[in-house]
Short mmCIF file of C-alpha atoms and ligand atoms in Angstrom, two decimals:
data_model
loop_
_atom_site.label_atom_id
_atom_site.label_comp_id
_atom_site.label_asym_id
_atom_site.label_seq_id
_atom_site.Cartn_x
_atom_site.Cartn_y
_atom_site.Cartn_z
CA MET A 167 -8.62 -19.31 3.32
CA ASN A 168 -11.50 -18.77 0.90
CA ASP A 169 -11.09 -15.03 0.78
CA LEU A 170 -8.42 -15.72 -1.82
CA ARG A 171 -9.19 -16.87 -5.34
CA CYS A 172 -7.03 -18.38 -8.03
CA PRO A 173 -5.54 -15.70 -10.30
CA LEU A 174 -5.75 -18.13 -13.25
CA CYS A 175 -9.25 -19.66 -13.09
CA LYS A 176 -10.88 -17.50 -10.35
CA GLN A 177 -11.89 -20.54 -8.25
CA PRO A 178 -11.41 -20.44 -4.45
CA LEU A 179 -7.95 -21.22 -3.11
CA TYR A 180 -7.58 -23.75 -0.28
CA THR A 181 -4.60 -24.12 2.01
CA ASN A 182 -2.48 -27.25 1.59
CA SER A 183 0.87 -28.40 2.92
CA GLN A 184 2.98 -26.42 0.42
CA GLY A 185 0.76 -23.37 0.18
CA MET A 186 -2.54 -22.99 -1.61
CA ALA A 187 -4.30 -24.53 -4.59
CA CYS A 188 -7.64 -24.34 -6.39
CA ASP A 189 -9.83 -27.28 -7.50
CA ASN A 190 -8.23 -27.03 -10.95
CA ARG A 191 -4.88 -27.89 -9.35
CA HIS A 192 -3.25 -24.55 -9.85
CA GLN A 193 -0.71 -24.64 -7.04
CA PHE A 194 0.83 -21.58 -5.36
CA ASP A 195 3.65 -22.42 -3.00
CA ARG A 196 4.38 -20.46 0.13
CA ALA A 197 7.80 -18.80 -0.22
CA LYS A 198 10.19 -19.30 2.67
CA GLU A 199 9.47 -15.76 3.91
CA GLY A 200 5.79 -16.75 4.06
CA TYR A 201 4.34 -14.87 1.07
CA PHE A 202 2.56 -16.12 -2.07
CA ASN A 203 3.16 -15.21 -5.65
CA LEU A 204 -0.30 -14.74 -7.20
CA LEU A 205 0.78 -12.67 -10.19
CA PRO A 206 0.45 -14.71 -13.38
CA VAL A 207 3.58 -14.32 -15.51
CA GLN A 208 1.51 -13.05 -18.43
CA HIS A 209 0.34 -10.12 -16.25
CA LYS A 210 3.88 -8.99 -15.53
CA ASN A 211 4.74 -6.16 -17.86
CA SER A 212 8.32 -5.97 -16.70
CA ARG A 213 10.67 -8.42 -15.04
CA GLU A 214 10.53 -6.67 -11.67
CA PRO A 215 7.32 -4.61 -11.67
CA GLY A 216 6.56 -2.06 -8.93
CA ASP A 217 8.94 -0.25 -6.65
CA ALA A 218 12.58 -1.32 -6.56
CA LYS A 219 14.13 -2.97 -3.52
CA GLU A 220 16.30 0.09 -2.70
CA GLN A 221 13.21 2.28 -2.73
CA LEU A 222 11.33 -0.12 -0.47
CA LEU A 223 14.21 -0.37 1.99
CA ALA A 224 14.46 3.42 2.10
CA ARG A 225 10.71 3.57 2.70
CA ARG A 226 10.98 1.11 5.55
CA GLN A 227 13.86 3.03 7.16
CA PHE A 228 12.02 6.35 6.90
CA LEU A 229 8.62 5.07 8.03
CA GLU A 230 10.04 3.05 10.93
CA ALA A 231 11.71 6.25 12.16
CA GLY A 232 8.14 7.45 12.80
CA PHE A 233 7.88 10.47 10.47
CA PHE A 234 4.42 9.41 9.26
CA GLY A 235 3.39 7.97 12.63
CA ALA A 236 0.54 10.49 12.84
CA LEU A 237 -0.91 9.06 9.62
CA LYS A 238 -0.62 5.51 10.94
CA GLN A 239 -2.43 6.49 14.15
CA ASP A 240 -5.21 8.31 12.30
CA LEU A 241 -5.77 5.32 10.06
CA GLN A 242 -5.70 2.93 13.01
CA ALA A 243 -8.37 5.01 14.75
CA LEU A 244 -10.62 4.73 11.67
CA MET A 245 -10.68 0.94 11.61
CA PRO A 246 -14.09 -0.46 12.58
CA LYS A 247 -13.57 -2.77 15.56
CA GLN A 248 -15.75 -5.52 14.04
CA THR A 249 -13.51 -5.82 10.95
CA GLN A 250 -12.93 -9.46 10.06
CA THR A 251 -11.10 -9.02 6.77
CA LEU A 252 -8.90 -6.17 5.57
CA LEU A 253 -6.96 -5.78 2.34
CA ASP A 254 -4.14 -3.24 1.98
CA ILE A 255 -3.57 -2.55 -1.71
CA GLY A 256 -0.02 -1.62 -2.76
CA CYS A 257 1.18 -2.46 0.74
CA GLY A 258 4.87 -1.91 -0.07
CA GLU A 259 7.05 -3.18 2.77
CA GLY A 260 4.00 -3.31 5.03
CA TYR A 261 4.38 -0.44 7.53
CA PHE A 262 0.71 0.53 7.46
CA THR A 263 -0.48 -3.06 7.03
CA ARG A 264 1.31 -3.95 10.29
CA GLY A 265 -0.37 -0.94 11.87
CA PHE A 266 -3.81 -2.25 10.87
CA ALA A 267 -3.02 -5.73 12.18
CA GLU A 268 -1.98 -4.22 15.53
CA VAL A 269 -5.41 -2.69 16.16
CA LEU A 270 -7.44 -5.54 14.65
CA PRO A 271 -6.16 -8.55 16.58
CA GLN A 272 -9.05 -10.78 15.39
CA ALA A 273 -8.97 -9.85 11.72
CA GLN A 274 -7.52 -11.62 8.73
CA VAL A 275 -5.23 -8.96 7.22
CA TYR A 276 -4.04 -9.17 3.61
CA GLY A 277 -1.44 -7.06 1.84
CA ILE A 278 -0.75 -7.18 -1.88
CA ASP A 279 1.83 -5.39 -3.97
CA ILE A 280 3.14 -5.87 -7.46
CA ALA A 281 6.72 -5.52 -6.18
CA LYS A 282 8.03 -8.86 -4.96
CA ALA A 283 10.76 -7.14 -2.92
CA GLY A 284 8.09 -5.28 -0.94
CA VAL A 285 5.93 -8.31 -0.31
CA ARG A 286 8.96 -10.29 0.81
CA LEU A 287 9.91 -7.61 3.36
CA ALA A 288 6.31 -7.32 4.53
CA ALA A 289 5.90 -11.09 4.96
CA LYS A 290 9.17 -11.39 6.89
CA SER A 291 7.95 -8.91 9.46
CA ALA A 292 4.38 -10.24 9.75
CA GLN A 293 3.46 -10.80 13.40
CA ASP A 294 1.21 -13.80 12.71
CA LYS A 295 1.91 -15.72 9.50
CA ASN A 296 -1.56 -17.29 9.44
CA ARG A 297 -3.62 -14.18 9.94
CA HIS A 298 -1.34 -11.78 8.05
CA VAL A 299 -1.02 -12.92 4.47
CA PHE A 300 1.03 -11.09 1.87
CA ALA A 301 0.96 -11.78 -1.85
CA VAL A 302 2.54 -10.51 -5.03
CA ALA A 303 -0.47 -9.46 -7.08
CA SER A 304 -1.80 -6.61 -9.17
CA SER A 305 -4.39 -4.19 -7.91
CA PHE A 306 -5.92 -4.34 -11.40
CA ASP A 307 -6.76 -8.04 -10.99
CA LEU A 308 -7.17 -8.80 -7.31
CA PRO A 309 -6.84 -12.47 -6.30
CA PHE A 310 -9.74 -12.16 -3.84
CA ALA A 311 -13.30 -13.45 -3.85
CA ASP A 312 -16.25 -11.17 -4.57
CA HIS A 313 -17.47 -9.29 -1.47
CA SER A 314 -14.75 -10.72 0.76
CA MET A 315 -13.33 -7.57 2.43
CA ASP A 316 -14.78 -5.48 5.26
CA VAL A 317 -12.11 -2.85 4.72
CA ILE A 318 -9.89 -2.01 1.77
CA THR A 319 -7.06 0.49 2.26
CA ARG A 320 -5.06 2.11 -0.52
CA ILE A 321 -2.20 4.35 0.53
CA TYR A 322 -0.41 5.96 -2.39
CA ALA A 323 -1.00 3.13 -4.80
CA PRO A 324 -2.98 2.63 -8.00
CA SER A 325 -6.17 0.59 -8.23
CA LYS A 326 -9.05 -0.24 -10.54
CA ASP A 327 -12.50 0.92 -9.48
CA ALA A 328 -14.32 -2.20 -10.70
CA GLU A 329 -11.97 -4.45 -8.71
CA LEU A 330 -12.44 -2.42 -5.52
CA TRP A 331 -16.19 -2.66 -6.01
CA ARG A 332 -16.13 -6.40 -6.67
CA VAL A 333 -13.97 -7.32 -3.68
CA ILE A 334 -15.42 -5.09 -0.96
CA LYS A 335 -18.40 -6.31 1.08
CA PRO A 336 -21.65 -4.41 0.43
CA GLU A 337 -21.29 -2.63 3.79
CA GLY A 338 -17.52 -2.37 3.54
CA LEU A 339 -15.31 0.67 4.04
CA LEU A 340 -12.79 1.91 1.47
CA VAL A 341 -9.98 4.14 2.76
CA ILE A 342 -7.83 6.01 0.26
CA VAL A 343 -4.84 8.16 1.21
CA THR A 344 -3.46 10.63 -1.31
CA PRO A 345 -1.00 13.51 -1.06
CA ALA A 346 -2.62 16.94 -0.51
CA ASP A 347 -1.43 20.37 -1.62
CA THR A 348 1.47 21.10 0.71
CA HIS A 349 2.87 17.56 0.84
CA LEU A 350 6.66 17.86 0.42
CA LEU A 351 6.06 21.27 -1.11
CA GLU A 352 9.55 22.65 -0.39
CA LEU A 353 11.14 19.67 -2.05
CA ARG A 354 8.82 19.96 -5.05
CA ARG A 355 9.65 23.70 -5.33
CA ARG A 356 13.30 22.81 -5.71
CA ILE A 357 12.50 20.60 -8.69
CA TYR A 358 9.59 22.17 -10.57
CA LYS A 359 9.28 25.75 -11.79
CA ASP A 360 5.51 25.55 -11.48
CA VAL A 361 4.47 23.30 -8.68
CA ARG A 362 1.19 21.72 -9.68
CA ALA A 363 -1.49 21.24 -7.08
CA HIS A 364 -2.30 17.61 -6.34
CA GLN A 365 -5.54 16.40 -7.88
CA HIS A 366 -8.35 16.20 -5.38
CA PRO A 367 -9.48 12.62 -5.13
CA SER A 368 -12.92 11.75 -6.47
CA ALA A 369 -15.04 8.76 -5.50
CA PRO A 370 -14.21 5.58 -7.40
CA ALA A 371 -17.07 4.45 -9.66
CA GLY A 372 -19.76 2.70 -7.62
CA PHE A 373 -18.74 4.39 -4.34
CA VAL A 374 -19.90 7.46 -2.43
CA ALA A 375 -17.78 9.58 -0.12
CA CYS A 376 -18.64 9.15 3.56
CA GLY A 377 -15.87 11.22 5.13
CA GLN A 378 -12.69 13.06 4.36
CA HIS A 379 -10.03 14.67 6.47
CA ARG A 380 -6.70 16.25 5.98
CA LEU A 381 -3.65 15.59 8.11
CA GLN A 382 -0.88 18.18 7.98
CA GLY A 383 2.30 18.74 9.93
CA ASP A 384 5.95 19.71 9.82
CA LEU A 385 8.43 17.30 8.37
CA ILE A 386 11.82 18.15 9.83
CA VAL A 387 14.54 15.66 9.01
CA ASP A 388 18.03 16.36 10.36
CA SER A 389 19.76 13.00 10.04
CA PRO A 390 21.65 12.70 6.72
CA ALA A 391 20.76 9.00 6.47
CA LEU A 392 17.05 9.72 6.87
CA CYS A 393 17.18 12.65 4.42
CA ALA A 394 18.76 10.28 1.92
CA ALA A 395 16.04 7.70 2.65
CA LEU A 396 13.29 10.28 2.04
CA LEU A 397 14.85 11.27 -1.29
CA ALA A 398 15.25 7.63 -2.28
CA MET A 399 11.64 6.71 -1.56
CA THR A 400 10.24 9.78 -3.37
CA PRO A 401 10.29 9.21 -7.14
CA PHE A 402 10.09 12.91 -8.10
CA ALA A 403 13.17 13.63 -5.94
CA TRP A 404 15.26 11.45 -8.25
CA ARG A 405 15.06 14.31 -10.75
CA LEU A 406 17.17 16.51 -8.49
CA PRO A 407 20.72 16.99 -9.72
CA GLU A 408 23.15 14.90 -7.67
CA ALA A 409 24.86 17.99 -6.20
CA LEU A 410 21.53 19.30 -4.93
CA GLN A 411 20.65 15.89 -3.47
CA ALA A 412 23.99 15.89 -1.61
CA GLU A 413 23.33 19.41 -0.34
CA ILE A 414 19.87 18.45 0.93
CA VAL A 415 21.27 15.40 2.67
CA ALA A 416 23.98 17.54 4.31
CA THR A 417 21.77 20.45 5.36
CA GLY A 418 18.59 18.60 6.31
CA ILE A 419 14.96 18.85 5.21
CA LYS A 420 12.40 21.35 6.54
CA ASP A 421 9.16 20.57 4.81
CA SER A 422 5.56 19.52 5.45
CA PHE A 423 3.53 16.39 5.18
CA ASP A 424 -0.03 16.78 3.98
CA PHE A 425 -2.30 13.79 3.48
CA MET A 426 -5.91 13.55 2.37
CA ILE A 427 -7.70 10.61 3.95
CA SER A 428 -10.89 9.82 2.02
CA LEU A 429 -13.52 7.32 3.11
CA TYR A 430 -16.01 5.66 0.79
CA ARG A 431 -18.84 3.19 0.92
CA ARG A 432 -20.53 1.40 -1.94
CA SER A 433 -23.35 3.45 -3.43
C1 SAM B 185 4.34 4.82 -2.78
S1 SAM B 185 4.31 3.07 -2.51
C2 SAM B 185 3.27 2.97 -1.07
C3 SAM B 185 3.49 1.71 -0.29
C4 SAM B 185 2.69 1.59 1.01
N1 SAM B 185 1.27 1.69 0.79
C5 SAM B 185 3.16 2.60 2.00
O1 SAM B 185 2.50 3.64 2.12
O2 SAM B 185 4.19 2.37 2.63
C6 SAM B 185 3.26 2.48 -3.81
C7 SAM B 185 3.24 0.98 -3.94
O3 SAM B 185 2.32 0.59 -4.96
C8 SAM B 185 2.87 -0.55 -5.62
N2 SAM B 185 2.20 -0.72 -6.92
C9 SAM B 185 2.40 -0.02 -8.06
N3 SAM B 185 1.59 -0.51 -9.03
C10 SAM B 185 0.87 -1.53 -8.49
C11 SAM B 185 -0.14 -2.42 -8.99
N4 SAM B 185 -0.56 -2.37 -10.25
N5 SAM B 185 -0.64 -3.36 -8.16
C12 SAM B 185 -0.23 -3.43 -6.88
N6 SAM B 185 0.72 -2.61 -6.35
C13 SAM B 185 1.25 -1.67 -7.14
C14 SAM B 185 4.35 -0.24 -5.68
O4 SAM B 185 5.14 -1.40 -5.90
C15 SAM B 185 4.60 0.40 -4.31
O5 SAM B 185 4.99 -0.52 -3.33
ZN1 ZN B 186 -7.11 -22.14 -10.62
#
């Protein structure tokens, strides 16, 4: 498993009976759910960094109901068939990571997230514990070897340009998904007086754009439980007064999804 490197000394990590270790004997045990914790304590800037468990469970419930299925399918169709290694940055509970694994049956698929609760959920639902490896790690200090990934995906998560550049193979493909202008616009209108347009993504340093497309559609949610899940997984919706949240849950959501899918290669 030499795609992974030690987060402490940057040497390759090798599999052993308890998990993985480097030549400097830094040992990382496999948790019972199958994931690894590769986030050095000194890099944690809070006790439970990243999204909270409730948010991740809401995300799983909403995504598994298929509302963003069109995005999953579009992303699946973009995956080069010859992909051997893929890294999903900020994988959350792993909905899209599982989608990538489904269409790349030969590939080694990695998912990292800074939220342990997300990585735990993702690892529990991994189809193949050897080929689908999830780790708690920061996208600002990726525990992966230089030029180890054919594909890096980043769906609504932060990252550091220099780390993307270091980890991707010279011919690799970087896929970034960001919200576009009408994404959850009705909901945002209920919260903000002036709804700001989303920033258009620009190429990370060291990359050039090689494709971009927008995916838009209606987002109609009738079920109160799923409306509540959408509000819970959407940080800006937490600003809604409780009475308005209850009203939205009771009356349903009629909104739009709007994603920008941007593709990059190293320049
Ligand atoms: C909006 S969620 C998207 C999750 C997943 N990509 C999906 O679409 O279902 C953003 C994720 O980024 C993670 N995250 C935030 N900061 C991070 C960092 N520095 N390194 C890795 N993950 C991070 C959060 O914990 C959260 O799971
Ligand atoms: Zn080490």
